[in-house]
Amino acid sequence: MADKPLNAPAMFDLSGRVALVTGAGSGIGQRIALGLAQCGADVACVDRRTDGGLAETVGMIDGAGRKAIAIAADVTDRAALDEAVARTEDELGALGIAVNAAGIANANPAEEMGEDQYQALMDINMKGVFFSCQAEANAMLKHGKGSIINIASMSGVIVNRGLTQVHYNASKAGVIHMSKSMAMEWVDRGIRVNSISPGYTATPMNTRPEMVHQIREFESQTPMQRMASVNEMVGPAVFLASDASSFCTGVDLLVDGGFCCW
Ligand code: NAP
């Protein structure tokens, strides 16, 4: 016999949940942190600097009537992430949701890219996501429950025409497959791990000098003929964080305006 129907809107309710968001001081991470709070979660906002953006995120969450704390941590520092998780649990409660959005992007032709540039990006985009997941899962495994969402990119699926960013593309393909691998390791211990792969999204990452002239290109290459707003990453994140996605794990959710169809 079929189960009784659920109250569908309640499945998206995050009241009483505690979330940690890395990269919460800017762009996609900032808007997702606010979105989780608007759905009821208290949020630990992590970024490498506490000035500027992170204070703004905490202010917005306060304004939404939820608790927020600002934590300075570099995602390449495993001990700092353990401390961030411990502080989150001390000050807000048991960690149930994590969104790992911290990341960087830059470009250089493959044949010219130096080891330092390659390694620095890999350390943040791939090792940083792995360290974040490790620290978060070590808390969640104790509770037998949790949802981890890694922000990958459509660049982990396609190669962006005109952008010489082999290390970035490889790091994002790595995040997608790392997420699936961890999803399977923890599948019988209550933790779901999924990734979101945004297409071109209007954030400070895309306003760095070498990108400005590309914006028209980004818009015209995207089937929807525009870039995403950061707001358009919130719904997918709330879905994957909440009970609405209780049977989803190991999924890479492309949010790309149709880009990967063409
Ligand atoms: P953003 O506005 O630059 O935000 C990224 C945040 O992460 C910044 O506050 C940044 O701090 C922080 N961060 C960087 N390295 C860190 C570290 N080692 N430890 C802790 N925090 C660190 O960029 P965004 O566009 O929102 O990007 C967020 C995520 O989405 C990234 O993983 C990115 O690759 C992915 N993504 C973006 C797009 C897009 O079109 N924007 C598309 C696909 C995927 P600083 O400002 O100090 O660097």
Coordinates of C-alpha atoms and ligand atoms in Angstrom, one line a residue:
M1 CA 0.0 0.0 0.0
A2 CA 1.2 3.5 -0.8
D3 CA 2.5 5.8 2.0
K4 CA 0.2 8.5 3.3
P5 CA 0.7 11.8 1.3
L6 CA 3.1 14.3 2.9
N7 CA 2.7 18.1 3.4
A8 CA 4.9 19.0 0.5
P9 CA 5.9 22.6 1.5
A10 CA 7.0 21.2 5.0
M11 CA 9.5 19.0 3.2
F12 CA 11.5 22.2 2.3
D13 CA 11.3 23.6 5.8
L14 CA 14.7 23.8 7.5
S15 CA 13.5 25.1 10.9
G16 CA 15.7 23.7 13.7
R17 CA 18.5 22.7 11.4
V18 CA 22.1 24.0 11.6
A19 CA 24.0 24.6 8.4
L20 CA 27.7 25.5 7.7
V21 CA 28.5 27.3 4.4
T22 CA 32.0 27.8 3.1
G23 CA 32.6 30.7 0.7
A24 CA 29.8 32.5 2.6
G25 CA 31.3 35.9 2.2
S26 CA 30.5 36.3 -1.5
G27 CA 28.6 35.3 -4.5
I28 CA 26.9 31.9 -4.6
G29 CA 27.9 30.9 -1.0
Q30 CA 26.6 34.1 0.4
R31 CA 23.2 33.9 -1.2
I32 CA 22.8 30.2 -0.4
A33 CA 23.6 30.9 3.3
L34 CA 20.9 33.5 3.3
G35 CA 18.4 31.2 1.5
L36 CA 19.0 28.4 4.0
A37 CA 18.4 30.8 6.9
Q38 CA 15.2 32.1 5.2
C39 CA 14.0 28.5 5.2
G40 CA 14.6 28.3 8.9
A41 CA 18.2 27.1 9.4
D42 CA 20.8 28.8 11.7
V43 CA 24.0 29.2 9.7
A44 CA 27.7 29.2 10.4
C45 CA 29.2 31.4 7.7
V46 CA 32.8 30.5 6.8
D47 CA 35.2 32.3 4.6
R48 CA 38.9 33.1 4.6
R49 CA 38.5 36.7 5.7
T50 CA 35.9 38.1 8.2
D51 CA 36.0 41.6 6.9
G52 CA 33.6 42.8 4.2
G53 CA 31.4 40.1 2.8
L54 CA 31.2 37.7 5.7
A55 CA 29.9 40.5 8.1
E56 CA 27.3 41.4 5.4
T57 CA 26.1 37.8 5.2
V58 CA 25.7 37.6 9.0
G59 CA 23.8 40.9 9.0
M60 CA 21.4 39.6 6.3
I61 CA 20.8 36.4 8.2
D62 CA 20.2 38.4 11.5
G63 CA 17.7 40.5 9.5
A64 CA 15.9 37.3 8.4
G65 CA 15.5 36.4 12.1
R66 CA 17.9 33.5 12.2
K67 CA 21.2 33.0 14.1
A68 CA 24.4 33.3 12.2
I69 CA 28.1 33.2 13.2
A70 CA 31.1 34.4 11.2
I71 CA 34.1 32.0 11.1
A72 CA 37.4 32.8 9.5
A73 CA 38.9 29.6 8.1
D74 CA 40.9 28.7 5.1
V75 CA 39.5 25.5 3.4
T76 CA 43.1 24.3 2.7
D77 CA 43.6 24.0 6.5
R78 CA 42.0 20.9 7.9
A79 CA 42.5 21.9 11.5
A80 CA 40.8 25.2 10.9
L81 CA 37.8 23.3 9.4
D82 CA 37.6 21.0 12.4
E83 CA 37.6 24.1 14.7
A84 CA 34.9 25.7 12.5
V85 CA 32.7 22.6 12.8
A86 CA 33.3 22.4 16.6
R87 CA 32.4 26.1 17.0
T88 CA 29.3 25.6 14.9
E89 CA 28.1 22.8 17.1
D90 CA 29.0 24.6 20.4
E91 CA 27.2 27.8 19.4
L92 CA 24.4 26.7 17.1
G93 CA 23.8 22.9 17.6
A94 CA 24.3 19.6 15.8
L95 CA 25.5 20.2 12.2
G96 CA 23.0 18.8 9.7
I97 CA 23.6 20.7 6.5
A98 CA 26.9 21.8 4.8
V99 CA 27.4 23.7 1.6
N100 CA 30.9 23.9 0.3
A101 CA 31.1 26.9 -2.1
A102 CA 34.6 28.3 -1.4
G103 CA 36.6 28.3 -4.6
I104 CA 38.7 30.3 -7.0
A105 CA 39.1 30.6 -10.7
N106 CA 41.9 31.9 -13.0
A107 CA 43.3 31.2 -16.4
N108 CA 46.5 30.5 -18.3
P109 CA 47.3 28.4 -21.4
A110 CA 48.0 24.8 -20.4
E111 CA 51.5 24.9 -21.9
E112 CA 52.5 28.0 -19.9
M113 CA 50.8 27.2 -16.6
G114 CA 53.3 27.1 -13.7
E115 CA 53.1 24.5 -10.9
D116 CA 52.3 27.2 -8.3
Q117 CA 49.2 28.4 -10.2
Y118 CA 48.1 24.8 -10.8
Q119 CA 48.7 23.7 -7.3
A120 CA 47.2 26.7 -5.6
L121 CA 43.9 26.3 -7.4
M122 CA 43.8 22.5 -6.9
D123 CA 44.5 23.0 -3.2
I124 CA 41.4 25.3 -2.7
N125 CA 39.0 23.8 -5.2
M126 CA 39.6 20.1 -4.7
K127 CA 41.5 19.5 -1.5
G128 CA 39.5 22.2 0.2
V129 CA 36.2 20.6 -0.7
F130 CA 37.6 17.2 0.5
F131 CA 38.8 18.6 3.8
S132 CA 35.5 20.4 4.3
C133 CA 33.5 17.2 3.7
Q134 CA 35.8 15.3 6.0
A135 CA 35.4 17.8 8.9
E136 CA 31.6 18.1 8.3
A137 CA 31.1 14.3 7.9
N138 CA 33.0 13.5 11.1
A139 CA 30.3 15.5 13.0
M140 CA 27.4 14.2 10.9
L141 CA 28.4 10.6 11.2
K142 CA 28.1 10.9 15.0
H143 CA 24.5 12.2 14.6
G144 CA 23.8 9.6 11.8
K145 CA 22.3 12.3 9.7
G146 CA 23.3 15.0 7.3
S147 CA 23.3 16.6 3.8
I148 CA 26.4 17.8 2.2
I149 CA 26.3 19.9 -1.0
N150 CA 29.4 20.7 -2.9
I151 CA 29.4 23.5 -5.5
A152 CA 31.1 22.1 -8.6
S153 CA 30.6 23.7 -12.0
M154 CA 29.4 22.8 -15.5
S155 CA 33.1 23.2 -16.2
G156 CA 33.4 19.8 -14.6
V157 CA 31.2 18.4 -17.4
I158 CA 32.1 20.5 -20.5
V159 CA 35.1 22.6 -21.5
N160 CA 34.3 26.3 -21.6
R161 CA 34.9 27.6 -25.1
G162 CA 37.6 30.3 -25.1
L163 CA 38.7 29.8 -21.5
T164 CA 42.2 28.4 -20.9
Q165 CA 41.5 26.9 -17.4
V166 CA 42.5 23.3 -17.6
H167 CA 43.2 23.2 -13.8
Y168 CA 39.8 24.7 -12.9
N169 CA 37.9 22.3 -15.2
A170 CA 39.8 19.3 -13.9
S171 CA 39.2 20.5 -10.3
K172 CA 35.4 20.7 -10.9
A173 CA 35.3 17.3 -12.6
G174 CA 37.1 16.1 -9.5
V175 CA 34.5 17.7 -7.1
I176 CA 31.7 15.9 -9.0
H177 CA 33.3 12.5 -8.8
M178 CA 34.5 13.0 -5.2
S179 CA 31.0 13.9 -4.2
K180 CA 29.6 10.7 -5.7
S181 CA 32.4 8.6 -4.1
M182 CA 31.7 10.1 -0.6
A183 CA 28.0 9.6 -1.2
M184 CA 28.6 5.9 -1.7
E185 CA 31.0 5.6 1.3
W186 CA 28.4 7.2 3.7
V187 CA 25.2 5.9 2.0
D188 CA 24.3 3.5 4.8
R189 CA 25.2 6.0 7.6
G190 CA 22.6 8.7 7.0
I191 CA 24.7 11.2 5.1
R192 CA 23.8 12.3 1.6
V193 CA 26.4 14.0 -0.6
N194 CA 25.3 15.8 -3.8
S195 CA 26.8 18.5 -6.0
I196 CA 25.4 21.5 -7.8
S197 CA 27.1 22.5 -11.1
P198 CA 26.2 26.1 -11.9
G199 CA 26.5 27.5 -15.4
Y200 CA 27.8 31.1 -15.9
T201 CA 26.6 33.0 -12.8
A202 CA 26.9 36.8 -12.2
T203 CA 29.2 36.9 -9.1
P204 CA 32.5 38.7 -8.3
M205 CA 34.3 35.7 -9.7
N206 CA 33.2 36.7 -13.2
T207 CA 34.1 40.3 -12.8
R208 CA 37.8 39.7 -12.5
P209 CA 39.7 41.7 -15.2
E210 CA 40.2 38.9 -17.8
M211 CA 36.5 37.9 -17.7
V212 CA 34.7 41.2 -18.2
H213 CA 34.9 41.1 -22.0
Q214 CA 33.6 37.5 -21.9
I215 CA 30.2 38.3 -20.4
R216 CA 28.4 38.8 -23.8
E217 CA 29.9 35.5 -24.9
F218 CA 28.7 33.8 -21.8
E219 CA 25.2 35.1 -22.4
S220 CA 25.1 34.2 -26.1
Q221 CA 26.5 30.7 -25.6
T222 CA 23.9 29.9 -22.9
P223 CA 20.7 28.5 -24.4
M224 CA 18.6 30.8 -22.1
Q225 CA 20.7 33.7 -23.5
R226 CA 21.6 35.1 -20.1
M227 CA 23.8 34.4 -17.1
A228 CA 22.3 33.0 -13.9
S229 CA 21.5 35.2 -10.9
V230 CA 23.0 34.0 -7.6
N231 CA 19.4 33.8 -6.5
E232 CA 18.8 30.9 -8.9
M233 CA 21.3 28.7 -7.0
V234 CA 19.2 29.0 -3.8
G235 CA 16.3 26.8 -4.8
P236 CA 18.5 23.9 -5.9
A237 CA 20.5 24.2 -2.6
V238 CA 17.4 24.3 -0.4
F239 CA 16.1 21.2 -2.3
L240 CA 19.3 19.2 -1.7
A241 CA 19.6 20.4 1.9
S242 CA 16.1 19.5 2.8
D243 CA 13.9 16.4 3.2
A244 CA 12.5 17.1 -0.2
S245 CA 15.6 15.3 -1.6
S246 CA 15.6 12.5 0.9
F247 CA 16.2 9.8 -1.9
C248 CA 18.9 11.9 -3.7
T249 CA 22.5 11.1 -3.1
G250 CA 25.5 11.2 -5.5
V251 CA 23.5 13.5 -7.8
D252 CA 25.2 16.3 -9.8
L253 CA 22.5 18.9 -10.3
L254 CA 23.3 21.0 -13.4
V255 CA 21.9 24.5 -13.0
D256 CA 23.1 25.9 -16.3
G257 CA 20.3 27.5 -18.3
G258 CA 20.5 24.5 -20.7
F259 CA 24.2 24.9 -21.5
C260 CA 25.1 21.2 -21.3
C261 CA 22.3 20.2 -23.7
W262 CA 24.0 21.9 -26.7
Ligands
NAP1 P1 33.1 34.3 -5.3 O1 32.1 35.4 -5.3 O2 34.6 34.7 -5.6 O3 33.0 33.6 -3.9 C1 33.9 32.6 -3.5 C2 34.3 32.8 -2.0 O4 35.2 31.8 -1.6 C3 35.0 34.2 -1.8 O5 34.5 34.8 -0.6 C4 36.4 33.7 -1.5 O6 37.2 34.5 -0.8 C5 36.2 32.4 -0.8 N1 37.4 31.6 -0.8 C6 38.3 31.4 -1.8 N2 39.3 30.7 -1.4 C7 39.1 30.3 -0.1 C8 39.8 29.5 0.9 N3 41.0 29.0 0.6 N4 39.2 29.3 2.1 C9 38.0 29.9 2.4 N5 37.3 30.7 1.5 C10 37.9 30.9 0.3 O7 32.8 33.2 -6.3 P2 31.4 32.5 -6.8 O8 31.2 32.8 -8.2 O9 30.3 32.7 -5.8 O10 31.9 31.0 -6.6 C11 31.4 30.1 -5.6 C12 31.6 28.7 -6.1 O11 30.8 28.5 -7.3 C13 33.1 28.4 -6.5 O12 33.4 27.1 -6.1 C14 33.0 28.4 -8.0 O13 34.0 27.7 -8.6 C15 31.6 27.9 -8.3 N6 31.1 28.3 -9.6 C16 30.9 29.6 -10.0 C17 30.4 29.9 -11.2 C18 30.2 31.4 -11.7 O14 29.9 31.6 -12.9 N7 30.3 32.3 -10.8 C19 30.0 28.9 -12.1 C20 30.2 27.6 -11.7 C21 30.7 27.3 -10.5 P3 38.2 35.6 -1.5 O15 37.2 36.7 -2.0 O16 39.1 36.1 -0.5 O17 38.9 34.9 -2.6

